[in-house]
Short mmCIF file of N, CA, C and O in Angstrom, two decimals:
data_model
loop_
_atom_site.label_atom_id
_atom_site.label_comp_id
_atom_site.label_asym_id
_atom_site.label_seq_id
_atom_site.Cartn_x
_atom_site.Cartn_y
_atom_site.Cartn_z
N MET A 470 -12.83 1.12 26.35
CA MET A 470 -13.31 0.16 25.70
C MET A 470 -12.34 0.64 24.13
O MET A 470 -13.30 1.62 23.95
N GLY A 471 -11.70 -0.41 23.27
CA GLY A 471 -10.61 0.69 22.47
C GLY A 471 -11.73 -0.41 20.99
O GLY A 471 -12.81 -1.50 21.70
N THR A 472 -11.20 -0.31 19.45
CA THR A 472 -12.13 -0.64 18.61
C THR A 472 -11.62 -2.28 18.34
O THR A 472 -10.21 -1.64 18.41
N LYS A 473 -11.94 -2.35 17.38
CA LYS A 473 -11.13 -3.43 16.27
C LYS A 473 -9.58 -2.66 16.00
O LYS A 473 -8.55 -3.74 15.84
N GLY A 474 -9.72 -2.32 15.59
CA GLY A 474 -8.49 -0.96 15.01
C GLY A 474 -7.52 -0.37 16.68
O GLY A 474 -6.35 -1.23 15.77
N SER A 475 -7.97 0.30 17.58
CA SER A 475 -6.61 -0.35 18.11
C SER A 475 -5.93 -0.99 18.94
O SER A 475 -5.78 -0.87 19.55
N ASP A 476 -7.30 -2.05 18.78
CA ASP A 476 -6.95 -3.31 19.52
C ASP A 476 -5.90 -3.71 18.82
O ASP A 476 -4.51 -4.30 19.75
N ALA A 477 -5.70 -4.18 17.33
CA ALA A 477 -4.67 -4.38 16.67
C ALA A 477 -3.12 -3.25 16.47
O ALA A 477 -2.01 -3.89 16.64
N LEU A 478 -3.97 -1.84 16.96
CA LEU A 478 -2.63 -0.90 16.86
C LEU A 478 -1.71 -1.03 18.56
O LEU A 478 -0.71 -0.98 18.49
N SER A 479 -2.59 -0.85 19.69
CA SER A 479 -2.26 -1.96 20.90
C SER A 479 -0.93 -3.03 20.41
O SER A 479 0.26 -3.10 21.05
N SER A 480 -1.11 -4.23 19.86
CA SER A 480 -0.42 -5.20 19.56
C SER A 480 0.56 -4.92 19.21
O SER A 480 1.99 -5.43 18.90
N VAL A 481 1.15 -3.99 18.37
CA VAL A 481 1.98 -3.07 17.45
C VAL A 481 2.91 -2.29 18.91
O VAL A 481 4.13 -2.39 17.80
N GLU A 482 2.48 -1.65 19.45
CA GLU A 482 3.23 -0.93 19.53
C GLU A 482 4.43 -1.08 20.47
O GLU A 482 5.23 -0.79 20.78
N PRO A 483 4.27 -2.62 21.26
CA PRO A 483 5.69 -3.22 22.20
C PRO A 483 6.74 -3.40 21.25
O PRO A 483 8.10 -2.99 21.44
N PHE A 484 7.25 -3.85 19.93
CA PHE A 484 7.84 -3.64 19.02
C PHE A 484 8.15 -2.78 18.08
O PHE A 484 9.62 -3.34 17.89
N ILE A 485 7.75 -1.40 18.58
CA ILE A 485 8.83 -0.30 17.74
C ILE A 485 10.23 -0.81 18.21
O ILE A 485 10.48 -0.22 17.12
N PRO A 486 9.99 -0.38 19.83
CA PRO A 486 11.51 -0.63 20.12
C PRO A 486 12.86 -2.05 19.47
O PRO A 486 14.23 -1.83 19.13
N ALA A 487 11.64 -2.92 19.00
CA ALA A 487 12.57 -4.27 18.96
C ALA A 487 12.75 -3.41 16.56
O ALA A 487 14.11 -4.02 16.06
N LEU A 488 12.47 -2.41 16.82
CA LEU A 488 12.66 -2.31 14.92
C LEU A 488 14.65 -1.87 15.21
O LEU A 488 14.02 -1.00 15.30
N GLU A 489 15.12 -2.37 13.80
CA GLU A 489 16.56 -2.32 14.37
C GLU A 489 16.88 -1.43 12.82
O GLU A 489 17.82 -0.66 12.26
N SER A 490 16.72 -2.13 11.66
CA SER A 490 16.77 -1.13 10.53
C SER A 490 15.67 -0.47 8.97
O SER A 490 14.97 -0.42 10.82
N LEU A 491 16.63 0.45 9.20
CA LEU A 491 16.25 1.57 8.72
C LEU A 491 14.56 1.64 7.77
O LEU A 491 13.79 2.01 8.05
N ASP A 492 14.92 0.38 7.06
CA ASP A 492 14.29 0.38 5.58
C ASP A 492 12.31 -0.48 7.00
O ASP A 492 11.80 0.32 6.01
N GLU A 493 13.17 -1.32 7.48
CA GLU A 493 11.84 -1.98 8.47
C GLU A 493 11.34 -0.54 9.12
O GLU A 493 9.88 -0.06 8.53
N ILE A 494 12.57 0.12 9.70
CA ILE A 494 11.09 1.66 10.32
C ILE A 494 10.59 2.05 9.11
O ILE A 494 9.62 2.74 9.78
N CYS A 495 10.71 2.59 7.72
CA CYS A 495 10.63 3.49 6.71
C CYS A 495 9.28 3.03 6.72
O CYS A 495 8.43 3.35 6.21
N GLU A 496 9.47 1.23 6.49
CA GLU A 496 8.13 0.76 5.85
C GLU A 496 6.81 0.67 6.78
O GLU A 496 5.47 0.87 6.13
N TRP A 497 7.13 0.66 8.23
CA TRP A 497 6.22 0.89 9.87
C TRP A 497 5.69 2.40 9.20
O TRP A 497 4.61 2.75 9.39
N LEU A 498 6.61 3.49 9.25
CA LEU A 498 5.84 4.84 8.92
C LEU A 498 5.40 5.12 7.85
O LEU A 498 4.51 5.54 8.30
N GLY A 499 5.32 4.40 7.01
CA GLY A 499 4.67 4.37 5.68
C GLY A 499 3.28 4.18 5.72
O GLY A 499 1.87 4.97 5.67
N THR A 500 3.23 2.38 6.24
CA THR A 500 2.26 2.06 6.84
C THR A 500 1.36 2.50 7.56
O THR A 500 -0.15 2.80 7.18
N PHE A 501 1.96 3.66 8.72
CA PHE A 501 0.58 3.80 9.60
C PHE A 501 0.59 5.48 9.51
O PHE A 501 -0.39 6.32 10.08
N ARG A 502 1.51 6.20 8.78
CA ARG A 502 0.65 7.36 7.73
C ARG A 502 0.09 6.47 6.49
O ARG A 502 -1.34 7.76 7.05
N GLU A 503 -0.12 6.27 5.97
CA GLU A 503 -1.58 5.51 4.96
C GLU A 503 -2.48 5.28 6.06
O GLU A 503 -3.65 6.12 6.31
N ARG A 504 -3.05 4.94 7.37
CA ARG A 504 -3.42 5.09 8.55
C ARG A 504 -3.97 5.98 8.78
O ARG A 504 -5.38 6.22 9.17
N LEU A 505 -3.42 6.50 9.27
CA LEU A 505 -3.74 8.15 9.41
C LEU A 505 -4.55 8.81 8.47
O LEU A 505 -5.38 9.47 9.27
N ARG A 506 -3.91 8.66 6.97
CA ARG A 506 -4.71 8.99 6.75
C ARG A 506 -5.84 8.93 6.50
O ARG A 506 -7.05 9.71 6.30
N LEU A 507 -6.47 7.72 6.83
CA LEU A 507 -7.75 7.03 6.16
C LEU A 507 -8.64 6.58 7.34
O LEU A 507 -9.97 6.43 7.66
N ALA A 508 -7.65 7.56 8.86
CA ALA A 508 -8.37 7.33 10.30
C ALA A 508 -9.64 7.86 10.62
O ALA A 508 -10.00 9.25 9.44
N ARG A 509 -10.86 7.70 11.24
CA ARG A 509 -11.13 8.03 11.49
C ARG A 509 -11.12 9.19 12.74
O ARG A 509 -9.78 9.28 13.36
N SER A 510 -11.69 10.48 13.06
CA SER A 510 -11.40 11.52 13.90
C SER A 510 -11.17 11.09 15.30
O SER A 510 -9.94 11.41 15.60
N ASP A 511 -11.45 9.71 15.34
CA ASP A 511 -11.49 9.04 17.35
C ASP A 511 -10.17 8.31 17.60
O ASP A 511 -10.34 8.43 18.22
N GLU A 512 -9.53 7.88 16.52
CA GLU A 512 -8.20 6.90 15.70
C GLU A 512 -7.14 7.83 15.76
O GLU A 512 -5.62 7.59 16.06
N ARG A 513 -7.66 9.37 14.99
CA ARG A 513 -6.31 9.96 14.75
C ARG A 513 -4.73 10.26 15.87
O ARG A 513 -3.50 9.71 15.56
N GLU A 514 -5.32 10.39 17.46
CA GLU A 514 -4.43 10.95 18.27
C GLU A 514 -3.64 9.63 18.33
O GLU A 514 -2.30 9.79 18.79
N HIS A 515 -3.73 8.29 18.53
CA HIS A 515 -2.92 6.96 18.97
C HIS A 515 -2.09 6.55 17.12
O HIS A 515 -1.07 6.40 18.03
N PHE A 516 -3.01 7.31 16.08
CA PHE A 516 -1.85 7.07 15.01
C PHE A 516 -0.67 7.97 15.22
O PHE A 516 0.00 7.38 14.82
N GLU A 517 -1.32 9.22 15.68
CA GLU A 517 -0.37 10.02 15.41
C GLU A 517 1.00 9.95 16.82
O GLU A 517 1.83 10.36 16.82
N PHE A 518 0.99 9.17 17.50
CA PHE A 518 1.70 8.54 18.79
C PHE A 518 2.46 7.93 18.56
O PHE A 518 3.51 7.83 18.83
N VAL A 519 2.05 7.00 17.78
CA VAL A 519 2.40 4.81 16.91
C VAL A 519 3.94 6.17 15.70
O VAL A 519 4.77 5.73 16.24
N ILE A 520 3.06 7.06 15.09
CA ILE A 520 3.76 7.57 14.05
C ILE A 520 5.32 8.56 15.08
O ILE A 520 6.34 8.52 14.31
N GLY A 521 5.30 9.40 15.81
CA GLY A 521 5.43 10.09 16.51
C GLY A 521 7.00 8.94 16.92
O GLY A 521 8.03 9.38 17.26
N GLY A 522 6.21 7.83 17.48
CA GLY A 522 7.36 6.71 18.43
C GLY A 522 8.46 6.36 17.02
O GLY A 522 9.53 6.22 17.56
N LEU A 523 7.81 5.95 16.21
CA LEU A 523 8.53 5.46 14.87
C LEU A 523 8.93 6.69 14.44
O LEU A 523 10.22 6.12 13.95
N GLU A 524 9.23 7.99 14.33
CA GLU A 524 9.83 8.54 13.81
C GLU A 524 11.24 8.91 14.44
O GLU A 524 12.11 9.26 14.19
N GLU A 525 11.06 9.09 15.86
CA GLU A 525 11.99 9.37 16.71
C GLU A 525 12.71 7.93 16.80
O GLU A 525 14.26 8.04 17.07
N LYS A 526 12.26 6.83 16.56
CA LYS A 526 13.43 5.84 16.44
C LYS A 526 14.47 5.61 14.79
O LYS A 526 15.00 5.22 15.10
N PHE A 527 13.75 6.26 14.17
CA PHE A 527 14.43 6.61 12.99
C PHE A 527 15.50 7.80 12.81
O PHE A 527 16.38 7.55 13.01
N ARG A 528 14.86 8.58 13.77
CA ARG A 528 16.17 9.54 13.97
C ARG A 528 17.23 8.34 14.58
O ARG A 528 18.09 9.27 14.41
N LYS A 529 17.08 8.66 15.78
CA LYS A 529 17.85 7.86 16.85
C LYS A 529 18.46 6.33 15.99
O LYS A 529 20.10 6.68 15.68
N ARG A 530 18.34 5.59 15.05
CA ARG A 530 18.73 4.57 14.87
C ARG A 530 19.91 5.35 13.09
O ARG A 530 21.04 4.98 13.15
N ARG A 531 19.23 6.37 12.71
CA ARG A 531 20.23 7.04 11.54
C ARG A 531 21.01 7.48 12.54
O ARG A 531 22.19 7.55 11.37
N ALA A 532 21.38 8.09 13.29
CA ALA A 532 21.71 8.92 14.07
C ALA A 532 23.00 7.55 14.73
O ALA A 532 24.43 8.05 14.28
N GLU A 533 22.79 6.91 15.08
CA GLU A 533 24.12 5.95 15.56
C GLU A 533 24.61 4.87 14.27
O GLU A 533 25.79 4.76 13.95
N LEU A 534 23.78 5.29 13.06
CA LEU A 534 24.63 4.27 12.31
C LEU A 534 25.24 5.75 11.18
O LEU A 534 26.27 5.00 9.60
N SER A 535 25.70 6.20 11.74
CA SER A 535 26.21 8.02 10.83
C SER A 535 27.78 8.02 10.99
O SER A 535 27.63 7.64 12.57
#
C-alpha cells in the first residue's frame, strides 16, 4: 500500500533511462535530493533508490560524452 507521494514517485522511475542530457539528469537529481531532505522516515529508502539510479545514469552519460 503506497502513499500518494510514493505512487507519484513510481510513475517517474520508468522514465529515468529516457533521460539523455546531463542538464535534465542534474535537474531531476536536485529535485529528488530536495524531496529526500523533506521526506518522512518511511519515504527515505525509496527516494534514496531513485537518487541512486539518477546518479548512475549521470555517471554513464558523462562517460559517454567524454
